[in-house]
Amino acid sequence: MTRRNDNDKKNSDTGGTRLRSAEWFGTRDKNGFMYRSWMKNQGIPDHHFEGKPVIGICNTWSELTPCNAHFRTIAERVKNGIREAGGIPVEFPVFSNGESNLRPTAMLTRNLASMDTEEAIRGNPIDGVVLLVGCDKTTPALLMGAASCDLPTIVVTGGPMLNGKHQGKDVGSGTLVWRLHEEYKAGKISLHEFLDAEAGMSRSAGTCNTMGTASTMACMAESLGTSLPHNAAIPAVDSRRYVLAHMSGMRAVEMVHEDLRLSKVLTRNAFINAIRTNAAIGGSTNAVIHLKAIAGRIGVDLSLEDWNHGRGVPTMVNLQPSGQYLMEEFYYAGGLPAVLRQLGEHDLLNRDALTVNGKTLWENNRDAPCHNDEVILPYHRPLVSNGGICVLRGNLAPRGAVLKPSAATPALMNHRGRAVVFENIDHYKARIDDPDLDIDETCVMVLKNCGPKGYPGMAEVGNMGLPPKLLKKGITDMVRISDARMSGTAFGTVVLHVAPEAMDMGPLAAVQDGDMIRLDAENGVLELEVSDAELNSRLAALKSDQVIARTGGYQELYRDRVLQADEGCDFDFLVGCRGAAVPRHSH
């Protein structure tokens, strides 16, 4: 067989666009020889190097990331689709930052995983990429890395696990833990009853089956236009998940032919669509940080104030932790397309936003049916009439904080109370069970030093468990404020992401026991009733005594270069799209 010389001609198979991979495989010199020869040890035939798009499958499979433990099978289905469409699949691993096992928090390594993804894509002979994502941070991490490269990119989510089962009832992963633990601390159930729920909560492959961060980010990926319709909700073990993986592989090849790069999909209008979608589904507050980080990588100006586009949007998805049902029912009821149709019908979508299948978001969803209006509620009979993320500002949070109304107690959304302060998570754990703790249900619990630099990594500890002595009185919610995050599976009147954080000498650092704090969610106000002079005096004293521990390694890099919550917690040197220009040869 005679190999065609691609040095001085364009590749006709891609409609006149020269393949990026041809810079590796399309030359008749020493370098082309080496690249092809080394790849041939896997049994790749000669003609596969002649004009076929190379599609990278970026895989976050890991047995330490249970949500993604089935990705080997999904990757094989993606490969089948790529081959059918005339492409060459090449699977490669990137850091799998699993939420369930990784300490101190998977958020600490989200940026690391994004760096891994970016450099793997740019440095290898890849024309387009399929991102296999699932567990909370894998979706934003891979989209961040891919956005910095800006190649044709499509997202394939692993899907949610089946409904949990406990005592004959459906239970939600994550949400069940928070509820049962509070009941155990209140003395309502025994330790045996608490532990008995373990086996039934997570009974299949897949991500949390509530509208936690994993499901939220899957919905964000679909509403952004980066995945095929229905990607967000098909259960992990449903055969239709494999069909979607196959079709996504086929589509990735077509996207290379069309030069449909990620920057053509991730527009400002797409991000506004995602913000409104997050309100409609009762999505996680974590989406605020992740969307900002993704937007920063692709070069879209997105601010905390843009989340006001979600205010006034009703929460129509009746899922735990805000509502009643789980992701299985959501898919059977029509999935995210049914939600997007309602948003579009009420002029809450930028309808012409382009998606990865080459159609607009509205073309994909305008005829989407709803099969169960108790799971996906009608627009005028919502779960919560105003479901958008509430952005708060004031002297306690000059650069902002957030609250999730759909998971909060309405009576606490306008509240004034006495602060009970925990200086860090260890202080909280040492103090919370003390029966002599001076606290009642009108108080405001304040947790410091759990932000991006303080934890480090901004762990999901913001939904502090209530004191057992109050739980035993039947108290189920209190206002809680911190610079931390909260699991999307959690609930409560919890103010999060206070910026600047305490470790960065934000005003939160100066709060003391007994200070009065006012929350007015409707008007977006979070105020510490302390004079500016007193606040500045406290902060000056704290700063003079502050000792910054030098840990070395990645954690020190993280603390030195991470941005604050309102900026997406990316590294300052990673913001921006660097493209995918072909690097110099390795030899």
Coordinates of C-alpha atoms in Angstrom, one line a residue:
M1 CA 0.0 0.0 0.0
T2 CA 1.3 3.5 -0.9
R3 CA 0.8 6.1 1.8
R4 CA -0.5 9.5 0.6
N5 CA 1.7 12.4 1.3
D6 CA -0.3 14.9 3.4
N7 CA 2.5 17.4 3.9
D8 CA 1.4 19.8 1.1
K9 CA -2.2 19.1 0.7
K10 CA -5.4 19.5 2.7
N11 CA -7.3 16.4 3.8
S12 CA -10.3 15.9 1.6
D13 CA -12.0 13.6 4.2
T14 CA -12.5 16.6 6.5
G15 CA -14.1 19.0 3.9
G16 CA -10.9 20.9 3.3
T17 CA -9.8 21.3 6.9
R18 CA -6.4 19.8 7.7
L19 CA -6.5 17.4 10.6
R20 CA -4.5 18.4 13.6
S21 CA -3.4 14.8 14.0
A22 CA -1.8 15.0 10.5
E23 CA 1.0 17.0 12.2
W24 CA 1.9 13.7 13.9
F25 CA 0.9 11.0 11.4
G26 CA 0.8 12.7 8.0
T27 CA 4.4 13.4 7.3
R28 CA 7.0 11.2 5.4
D29 CA 10.0 12.0 7.6
K30 CA 11.7 10.7 10.8
N31 CA 9.0 12.1 13.1
G32 CA 6.1 10.8 11.1
F33 CA 7.8 7.4 11.0
M34 CA 8.2 7.3 14.8
Y35 CA 4.7 8.4 15.7
R36 CA 3.1 5.9 13.4
S37 CA 5.5 3.1 14.3
W38 CA 4.9 3.4 18.0
M39 CA 1.1 3.5 17.6
K40 CA 1.3 0.4 15.4
N41 CA 2.3 -1.7 18.3
Q42 CA -1.4 -1.7 19.2
G43 CA -2.3 -3.4 16.0
I44 CA -3.5 -0.2 14.2
P45 CA -3.5 -0.7 10.4
D46 CA -1.7 1.6 8.0
H47 CA -4.8 3.1 6.4
H48 CA -6.0 4.4 9.8
F49 CA -3.3 7.1 9.6
E50 CA -4.6 8.4 6.2
G51 CA -7.1 11.1 6.8
K52 CA -9.3 9.7 9.6
P53 CA -10.1 12.1 12.5
V54 CA -8.5 11.0 15.7
I55 CA -11.0 11.4 18.6
G56 CA -9.6 11.4 22.1
I57 CA -11.8 9.8 24.8
C58 CA -10.9 11.6 28.0
N59 CA -11.8 9.0 30.7
T60 CA -12.2 9.7 34.5
W61 CA -12.7 6.0 35.3
S62 CA -11.4 4.9 38.7
E63 CA -12.4 2.3 41.2
L64 CA -11.8 5.0 43.8
T65 CA -14.5 7.1 42.1
P66 CA -17.5 4.8 42.5
C67 CA -19.7 7.2 40.5
N68 CA -17.5 6.6 37.4
A69 CA -16.6 2.9 38.0
H70 CA -18.6 1.8 34.9
F71 CA -16.8 4.1 32.5
R72 CA -14.8 1.4 30.8
T73 CA -18.0 0.0 29.4
I74 CA -19.2 3.5 28.3
A75 CA -15.9 4.2 26.7
E76 CA -16.3 1.0 24.5
R77 CA -19.7 2.2 23.3
V78 CA -18.2 5.7 22.5
K79 CA -15.4 3.9 20.5
N80 CA -18.0 1.9 18.5
G81 CA -19.7 5.2 17.5
I82 CA -16.4 6.8 16.5
R83 CA -15.4 3.9 14.4
E84 CA -18.8 3.8 12.7
A85 CA -18.5 7.4 11.7
G86 CA -15.0 6.9 10.3
G87 CA -12.8 8.1 13.1
I88 CA -10.1 6.6 15.2
P89 CA -10.8 6.4 19.0
V90 CA -7.9 6.8 21.4
E91 CA -8.8 6.5 25.1
F92 CA -6.7 8.2 27.7
P93 CA -7.0 8.7 31.5
V94 CA -6.9 11.9 33.4
F95 CA -7.0 12.5 37.2
S96 CA -10.3 11.2 38.6
N97 CA -11.2 13.5 41.5
G98 CA -13.9 11.5 43.1
E99 CA -16.2 13.2 45.6
S100 CA -16.9 10.2 47.8
N101 CA -13.4 9.2 48.9
L102 CA -10.9 12.0 48.2
R103 CA -9.7 14.1 51.1
P104 CA -9.6 16.8 52.2
T105 CA -12.1 17.6 49.3
A106 CA -12.3 16.8 45.6
M107 CA -12.6 20.6 45.0
L108 CA -8.9 20.8 46.0
T109 CA -8.0 18.8 42.9
R110 CA -10.6 20.1 40.4
N111 CA -8.0 22.5 39.0
L112 CA -5.4 19.8 39.0
A113 CA -7.7 17.5 36.9
S114 CA -8.4 20.4 34.6
M115 CA -4.6 20.9 34.0
D116 CA -4.2 17.2 33.3
T117 CA -7.0 17.4 30.8
E118 CA -5.8 20.5 29.1
E119 CA -2.2 19.3 28.6
A120 CA -3.3 15.8 27.6
I121 CA -5.5 17.2 24.8
R122 CA -3.1 19.8 23.6
G123 CA 0.0 17.6 23.7
N124 CA -1.4 14.6 21.8
P125 CA -2.5 13.9 18.2
I126 CA -6.2 14.6 18.8
D127 CA -8.7 16.3 16.4
G128 CA -11.7 16.2 18.7
V129 CA -12.5 14.9 22.2
V130 CA -15.2 13.1 24.1
L131 CA -15.3 13.9 27.8
L132 CA -16.5 11.0 30.1
V133 CA -17.7 12.7 33.2
G134 CA -20.0 11.9 36.1
C135 CA -18.9 12.5 39.7
D136 CA -19.3 16.1 40.9
K137 CA -15.9 17.7 40.0
T138 CA -15.1 15.6 36.9
T139 CA -17.7 17.5 34.8
P140 CA -16.4 21.1 35.5
A141 CA -12.7 19.9 35.6
L142 CA -12.8 18.3 32.1
L143 CA -14.9 21.1 30.6
M144 CA -12.4 23.7 32.0
G145 CA -9.4 21.8 30.5
A146 CA -11.2 21.3 27.2
A147 CA -12.3 24.9 27.1
S148 CA -8.7 26.1 27.4
C149 CA -7.9 24.0 24.3
D150 CA -11.0 24.8 22.2
L151 CA -11.2 21.7 20.0
P152 CA -14.5 20.0 18.9
T153 CA -15.7 18.6 22.2
I154 CA -18.7 16.6 23.4
V155 CA -19.7 15.6 26.9
V156 CA -20.9 12.1 27.8
T157 CA -22.1 11.7 31.4
G158 CA -22.2 8.4 33.2
G159 CA -25.7 8.9 34.5
P160 CA -27.4 8.7 37.9
M161 CA -27.7 5.5 39.9
L162 CA -31.0 3.8 40.5
N163 CA -33.3 4.9 43.2
G164 CA -32.1 4.0 46.7
K165 CA -34.3 1.7 48.8
H166 CA -34.7 1.8 52.5
Q167 CA -37.5 0.3 54.6
G168 CA -39.6 -0.2 51.5
K169 CA -39.3 3.4 50.4
D170 CA -37.3 5.3 47.7
V171 CA -34.4 7.2 49.2
G172 CA -32.0 9.7 47.7
S173 CA -28.2 9.2 47.8
G174 CA -26.6 11.8 50.0
T175 CA -29.9 13.4 51.1
L176 CA -30.6 10.2 53.1
V177 CA -27.3 10.6 55.0
W178 CA -28.0 14.1 56.1
R179 CA -31.5 13.3 57.2
L180 CA -30.7 10.1 59.1
H181 CA -27.7 11.5 60.8
E182 CA -29.8 14.3 62.2
E183 CA -32.4 11.8 63.4
Y184 CA -29.7 9.7 65.0
K185 CA -28.2 12.8 66.8
A186 CA -31.7 13.7 68.0
G187 CA -32.2 10.2 69.4
K188 CA -35.0 9.3 67.1
I189 CA -33.3 6.3 65.6
S190 CA -30.6 3.9 66.8
L191 CA -27.1 3.5 65.5
H192 CA -28.1 0.1 64.0
E193 CA -31.0 1.8 62.1
F194 CA -28.7 4.5 60.9
L195 CA -26.0 2.0 59.5
D196 CA -28.7 -0.3 58.1
A197 CA -29.4 2.2 55.4
E198 CA -25.9 2.0 53.9
A199 CA -26.4 -0.9 51.5
G200 CA -29.7 0.3 50.1
M201 CA -28.7 3.9 49.4
S202 CA -26.2 3.2 46.6
R203 CA -27.3 0.1 44.8
S204 CA -26.1 0.5 41.2
A205 CA -23.4 2.2 39.2
G206 CA -23.8 5.9 38.7
T207 CA -23.8 9.3 40.4
C208 CA -26.1 10.5 43.2
N209 CA -29.7 10.1 42.2
T210 CA -30.8 13.3 43.8
M211 CA -30.4 16.8 42.3
G212 CA -27.0 17.0 43.8
T213 CA -24.0 18.5 42.2
A214 CA -23.4 15.6 39.8
S215 CA -26.9 15.7 38.4
T216 CA -26.8 19.5 38.5
M217 CA -23.6 19.6 36.4
A218 CA -25.0 17.0 34.0
C219 CA -27.9 19.3 33.5
M220 CA -25.6 22.3 33.1
A221 CA -23.6 20.4 30.4
E222 CA -26.8 19.7 28.5
S223 CA -28.3 23.2 28.9
L224 CA -25.0 24.7 27.8
G225 CA -25.3 22.7 24.6
T226 CA -22.2 20.5 25.2
S227 CA -24.0 17.2 25.2
L228 CA -26.7 15.5 23.2
P229 CA -30.3 15.8 24.5
H230 CA -31.2 13.5 27.4
N231 CA -27.6 13.1 28.4
A232 CA -28.3 14.5 31.9
A233 CA -30.9 12.1 33.2
I234 CA -30.7 8.6 31.6
P235 CA -29.9 6.2 34.5
A236 CA -26.4 4.8 34.4
V237 CA -27.6 1.2 34.0
D238 CA -30.3 1.9 31.4
S239 CA -29.4 0.6 27.9
R240 CA -30.2 4.0 26.5
R241 CA -27.2 5.4 28.2
Y242 CA -25.1 3.2 25.9
V243 CA -27.0 4.3 22.9
L244 CA -26.3 7.9 23.8
A245 CA -22.6 7.1 24.2
H246 CA -22.5 5.5 20.8
M247 CA -24.2 8.4 19.1
S248 CA -21.9 10.9 20.9
G249 CA -18.9 9.1 19.5
M250 CA -20.4 9.4 16.0
R251 CA -21.2 13.0 16.5
A252 CA -17.6 13.8 17.7
V253 CA -16.3 12.8 14.3
E254 CA -18.9 14.9 12.5
M255 CA -18.0 17.9 14.7
V256 CA -14.4 17.6 13.5
H257 CA -15.5 17.7 9.9
E258 CA -17.7 20.8 10.7
D259 CA -15.0 22.5 12.8
L260 CA -17.6 22.8 15.6
R261 CA -15.3 23.9 18.4
L262 CA -16.3 24.4 22.0
S263 CA -16.1 28.2 21.7
K264 CA -18.9 28.2 19.2
V265 CA -21.1 26.4 21.8
L266 CA -20.0 28.0 25.1
T267 CA -21.2 31.5 24.5
R268 CA -22.5 34.0 27.0
N269 CA -26.1 33.2 25.9
A270 CA -25.4 29.5 26.7
F271 CA -24.3 30.4 30.2
I272 CA -27.4 32.4 30.8
N273 CA -29.5 29.4 29.7
A274 CA -27.6 27.3 32.2
I275 CA -28.2 29.7 35.0
R276 CA -32.0 29.7 34.3
T277 CA -31.9 26.0 34.0
N278 CA -30.3 25.7 37.4
A279 CA -33.2 27.6 38.9
A280 CA -35.8 25.4 37.1
I281 CA -34.2 22.2 38.4
G282 CA -33.4 23.4 41.9
G283 CA -29.7 22.8 41.2
S284 CA -26.7 22.9 43.4
T285 CA -25.0 26.1 44.6
N286 CA -21.8 24.5 43.4
A287 CA -22.8 25.3 39.9
V288 CA -22.1 29.0 40.7
I289 CA -18.4 28.3 41.1
H290 CA -18.1 25.8 38.3
L291 CA -19.9 27.8 35.6
K292 CA -17.7 30.8 36.5
A293 CA -14.6 28.7 36.1
I294 CA -15.7 27.2 32.8
A295 CA -16.6 30.6 31.5
G296 CA -13.3 32.0 32.5
R297 CA -11.5 29.3 30.5
I298 CA -13.4 29.9 27.3
G299 CA -13.2 33.7 27.6
V300 CA -16.9 34.5 28.5
D301 CA -17.5 37.3 31.0
L302 CA -19.7 35.8 33.7
S303 CA -20.2 37.5 37.1
L304 CA -21.9 36.6 40.3
E305 CA -24.5 39.2 39.4
D306 CA -25.4 37.2 36.3
W307 CA -27.1 34.7 38.6
N308 CA -29.8 37.2 39.0
H309 CA -31.0 36.0 35.5
G310 CA -32.3 33.0 37.5
R311 CA -34.3 35.0 40.0
G312 CA -38.0 34.8 39.2
V313 CA -37.5 31.4 37.4
P314 CA -39.7 28.8 39.1
T315 CA -38.3 25.5 40.3
M316 CA -40.3 23.0 38.3
V317 CA -38.4 19.8 39.0
N318 CA -39.8 18.0 42.1
L319 CA -36.6 16.2 43.1
Q320 CA -34.8 15.7 46.4
P321 CA -33.3 17.5 48.3
S322 CA -35.8 20.3 47.4
G323 CA -38.7 18.1 46.5
Q324 CA -39.9 14.5 46.5
Y325 CA -38.6 12.4 43.6
L326 CA -35.3 11.1 42.2
M327 CA -33.4 11.1 38.9
E328 CA -35.1 7.9 37.6
E329 CA -38.5 9.5 37.8
F330 CA -37.0 12.7 36.2
Y331 CA -35.8 10.8 33.2
Y332 CA -39.1 8.8 32.8
A333 CA -41.1 12.1 33.1
G334 CA -39.2 13.6 30.1
G335 CA -35.8 14.6 31.5
L336 CA -34.2 18.0 31.0
P337 CA -35.7 18.5 27.5
A338 CA -39.2 18.8 29.1
V339 CA -37.8 21.5 31.4
L340 CA -36.1 23.4 28.6
R341 CA -39.3 23.4 26.6
Q342 CA -41.2 25.1 29.4
L343 CA -38.4 27.6 29.8
G344 CA -38.4 28.3 26.1
E345 CA -42.2 28.7 26.0
H346 CA -42.0 31.4 28.6
D347 CA -39.2 33.3 26.9
L348 CA -36.6 32.2 29.5
L349 CA -34.2 30.6 27.0
N350 CA -31.8 32.1 24.4
R351 CA -33.4 29.8 21.8
D352 CA -30.7 30.2 19.1
A353 CA -27.8 29.0 21.3
L354 CA -25.9 26.4 19.3
T355 CA -25.4 22.9 20.6
V356 CA -23.0 20.1 19.8
N357 CA -25.4 18.3 17.5
G358 CA -25.4 21.3 15.2
K359 CA -28.9 22.4 16.1
T360 CA -30.0 25.2 18.4
L361 CA -31.2 24.5 21.9
W362 CA -34.7 25.3 21.0
E363 CA -34.7 23.0 17.9
N364 CA -33.6 20.2 20.2
N365 CA -36.3 20.7 22.8
R366 CA -39.3 22.6 21.5
D367 CA -41.4 19.5 21.0
A368 CA -40.1 17.6 24.1
P369 CA -43.0 15.9 26.0
C370 CA -43.6 15.7 29.7
H371 CA -45.0 12.4 30.8
N372 CA -45.5 13.1 34.5
D373 CA -46.4 16.6 35.7
E374 CA -45.9 15.7 39.4
V375 CA -42.2 15.2 38.7
I376 CA -41.8 18.0 36.2
L377 CA -44.4 20.4 37.4
P378 CA -46.1 22.9 35.2
Y379 CA -44.6 26.4 35.0
H380 CA -47.6 27.9 36.8
R381 CA -47.7 25.2 39.5
P382 CA -44.1 25.1 40.5
L383 CA -42.4 23.6 43.6
V384 CA -40.9 27.0 44.4
S385 CA -42.1 30.2 42.6
N386 CA -38.7 31.9 42.7
G387 CA -36.0 29.2 42.5
G388 CA -32.9 31.0 41.3
I389 CA -29.8 31.1 43.4
C390 CA -29.9 34.1 45.8
V391 CA -26.9 36.3 45.6
L392 CA -26.2 38.2 48.9
R393 CA -24.0 41.1 49.6
G394 CA -23.3 43.4 52.6
N395 CA -20.5 44.2 55.0
L396 CA -20.1 40.5 55.8
A397 CA -19.8 39.5 52.2
P398 CA -18.5 42.4 50.2
R399 CA -17.8 40.2 47.2
G400 CA -20.9 38.1 47.6
A401 CA -22.3 34.9 49.1
V402 CA -25.0 32.6 47.8
L403 CA -28.1 30.8 49.2
K404 CA -30.4 28.1 47.6
P405 CA -34.0 29.2 48.2
S406 CA -35.5 25.9 47.1
A407 CA -33.8 24.0 49.9
A408 CA -34.3 26.7 52.5
T409 CA -36.9 27.3 55.2
P410 CA -39.1 30.3 54.0
A411 CA -39.5 31.6 57.5
L412 CA -35.7 31.9 57.9
M413 CA -35.1 33.8 54.7
N414 CA -35.6 37.1 56.6
H415 CA -33.9 36.6 59.9
R416 CA -31.8 38.5 62.6
G417 CA -29.9 36.5 65.1
R418 CA -27.0 36.2 67.5
A419 CA -23.8 34.7 66.1
V420 CA -22.4 31.5 67.5
V421 CA -18.9 31.2 65.9
F422 CA -16.8 28.3 65.0
E423 CA -13.3 29.3 64.0
N424 CA -12.7 26.2 61.9
I425 CA -14.2 22.8 61.3
D426 CA -12.3 21.3 64.2
H427 CA -13.6 23.9 66.5
Y428 CA -17.1 23.2 65.3
K429 CA -16.7 19.4 65.9
A430 CA -15.3 20.0 69.4
R431 CA -18.1 22.4 70.3
I432 CA -21.3 21.4 68.6
D433 CA -22.2 18.5 70.9
D434 CA -21.6 20.3 74.1
P435 CA -24.9 20.5 76.0
D436 CA -23.7 23.8 77.6
L437 CA -23.2 25.5 74.3
D438 CA -25.0 28.9 74.4
I439 CA -27.2 28.5 71.4
D440 CA -30.9 28.4 70.6
E441 CA -32.9 28.2 67.4
T442 CA -32.8 32.0 66.8
C443 CA -29.0 32.0 66.6
V444 CA -26.9 32.2 63.5
M445 CA -24.2 29.5 63.2
V446 CA -21.0 30.9 61.7
L447 CA -18.2 28.8 60.4
K448 CA -14.8 30.3 59.4
N449 CA -11.7 29.2 57.6
C450 CA -13.3 26.6 55.3
G451 CA -12.9 28.6 52.0
P452 CA -10.6 27.9 49.1
K453 CA -7.4 28.8 51.0
G454 CA -8.7 28.0 54.5
Y455 CA -9.6 24.3 54.3
P456 CA -7.8 24.2 51.8
G457 CA -10.1 23.4 48.8
M458 CA -13.4 24.8 50.2
A459 CA -15.0 21.6 51.4
E460 CA -18.7 20.8 51.6
V461 CA -19.0 21.5 55.3
G462 CA -21.2 24.6 55.1
N463 CA -24.4 22.7 56.0
M464 CA -23.3 22.3 59.6
G465 CA -25.3 19.8 61.6
L466 CA -27.4 21.4 64.2
P467 CA -26.6 21.0 68.0
P468 CA -28.1 17.7 69.3
K469 CA -29.9 19.6 72.1
L470 CA -31.8 21.6 69.5
L471 CA -32.5 18.6 67.3
K472 CA -34.0 16.9 70.4
K473 CA -36.4 19.9 70.7
G474 CA -37.6 19.3 67.1
I475 CA -35.6 22.1 65.5
T476 CA -34.7 21.1 61.9
D477 CA -33.2 24.2 60.4
M478 CA -31.2 27.3 61.4
V479 CA -29.5 30.0 59.5
R480 CA -25.9 28.9 58.9
I481 CA -23.1 31.1 57.3
S482 CA -19.7 30.1 56.1
D483 CA -17.0 30.5 53.4
A484 CA -17.4 26.8 52.6
R485 CA -19.6 25.0 50.1
M486 CA -22.5 22.6 50.6
S487 CA -23.3 19.3 48.9
G488 CA -26.0 19.6 46.3
T489 CA -27.7 16.7 48.1
A490 CA -28.0 18.8 51.3
F491 CA -30.7 21.2 52.4
G492 CA -31.3 24.1 54.8
T493 CA -31.1 27.9 55.1
V494 CA -27.4 27.9 54.5
V495 CA -25.4 30.9 53.3
L496 CA -22.3 29.8 51.4
H497 CA -19.2 31.0 49.5
V498 CA -18.8 34.1 51.6
A499 CA -16.1 36.2 49.8
P500 CA -13.5 37.2 50.6
E501 CA -13.0 34.1 52.8
A502 CA -11.8 34.3 56.4
M503 CA -8.3 33.0 55.6
D504 CA -8.0 35.9 53.1
M505 CA -9.0 38.3 55.9
G506 CA -12.5 38.9 54.7
P507 CA -14.9 40.3 57.2
L508 CA -16.1 36.8 58.1
A509 CA -12.8 36.4 60.0
A510 CA -13.8 39.2 62.4
V511 CA -17.2 37.8 63.5
Q512 CA -17.4 37.1 67.2
D513 CA -19.8 35.2 69.5
G514 CA -22.7 37.5 70.3
D515 CA -22.5 39.7 67.2
M516 CA -25.9 40.3 65.5
I517 CA -26.3 39.2 61.9
R518 CA -29.1 40.1 59.6
L519 CA -30.2 38.0 56.6
D520 CA -32.6 39.5 54.1
A521 CA -32.7 37.1 51.2
E522 CA -35.4 38.8 49.2
N523 CA -33.3 42.0 49.0
G524 CA -29.9 40.2 48.8
V525 CA -28.5 41.5 52.1
L526 CA -26.1 39.9 54.5
E527 CA -25.1 42.3 57.3
L528 CA -22.9 42.1 60.4
E529 CA -24.2 44.7 62.8
V530 CA -20.8 46.0 63.8
S531 CA -19.4 49.4 62.9
D532 CA -16.8 49.8 60.1
A533 CA -14.3 51.1 62.6
E534 CA -14.7 48.1 64.9
L535 CA -14.7 45.7 62.0
N536 CA -11.4 47.2 60.6
S537 CA -9.8 47.2 64.1
R538 CA -10.7 43.4 64.5
L539 CA -9.3 42.6 61.1
A540 CA -6.1 44.5 61.7
A541 CA -5.5 42.6 64.9
L542 CA -6.2 39.3 63.3
K543 CA -3.9 40.0 60.4
S544 CA -1.0 41.0 62.7
D545 CA -1.3 37.6 64.4
Q546 CA -1.9 35.4 61.3
V547 CA 0.5 32.6 60.6
I548 CA 0.4 31.0 57.1
A549 CA 1.5 27.4 57.2
R550 CA 3.8 26.3 54.3
T551 CA 2.9 22.8 53.4
G552 CA 4.8 22.4 50.2
G553 CA 3.6 20.4 47.2
Y554 CA 0.3 20.9 45.4
Q555 CA -1.5 22.3 48.5
E556 CA 0.9 25.2 48.7
L557 CA 0.5 25.9 45.0
Y558 CA -3.2 25.9 45.5
R559 CA -3.2 28.3 48.4
D560 CA -0.8 30.6 46.6
R561 CA -2.7 30.9 43.3
V562 CA -6.4 30.0 43.9
L563 CA -9.0 32.7 43.2
Q564 CA -11.9 33.4 45.5
A565 CA -15.3 31.9 45.2
D566 CA -16.9 34.7 43.3
E567 CA -14.1 34.2 40.7
G568 CA -14.7 30.5 40.3
C569 CA -11.8 29.2 42.5
D570 CA -9.7 28.6 39.4
F571 CA -5.9 29.2 39.5
D572 CA -5.1 32.8 38.4
F573 CA -2.7 31.4 35.8
L574 CA -5.2 29.1 34.2
V575 CA -7.9 31.6 33.3
G576 CA -8.2 32.0 29.6
C577 CA -8.3 29.9 26.4
R578 CA -4.8 29.0 25.3
G579 CA -5.9 27.0 22.2
A580 CA -4.5 23.8 20.8
A581 CA -1.7 24.9 18.6
V582 CA 0.5 21.9 17.8
P583 CA 3.5 21.8 20.1
R584 CA 7.1 21.2 18.9
H585 CA 8.2 17.7 18.1
S586 CA 9.4 15.5 21.0
H587 CA 12.4 14.4 19.0

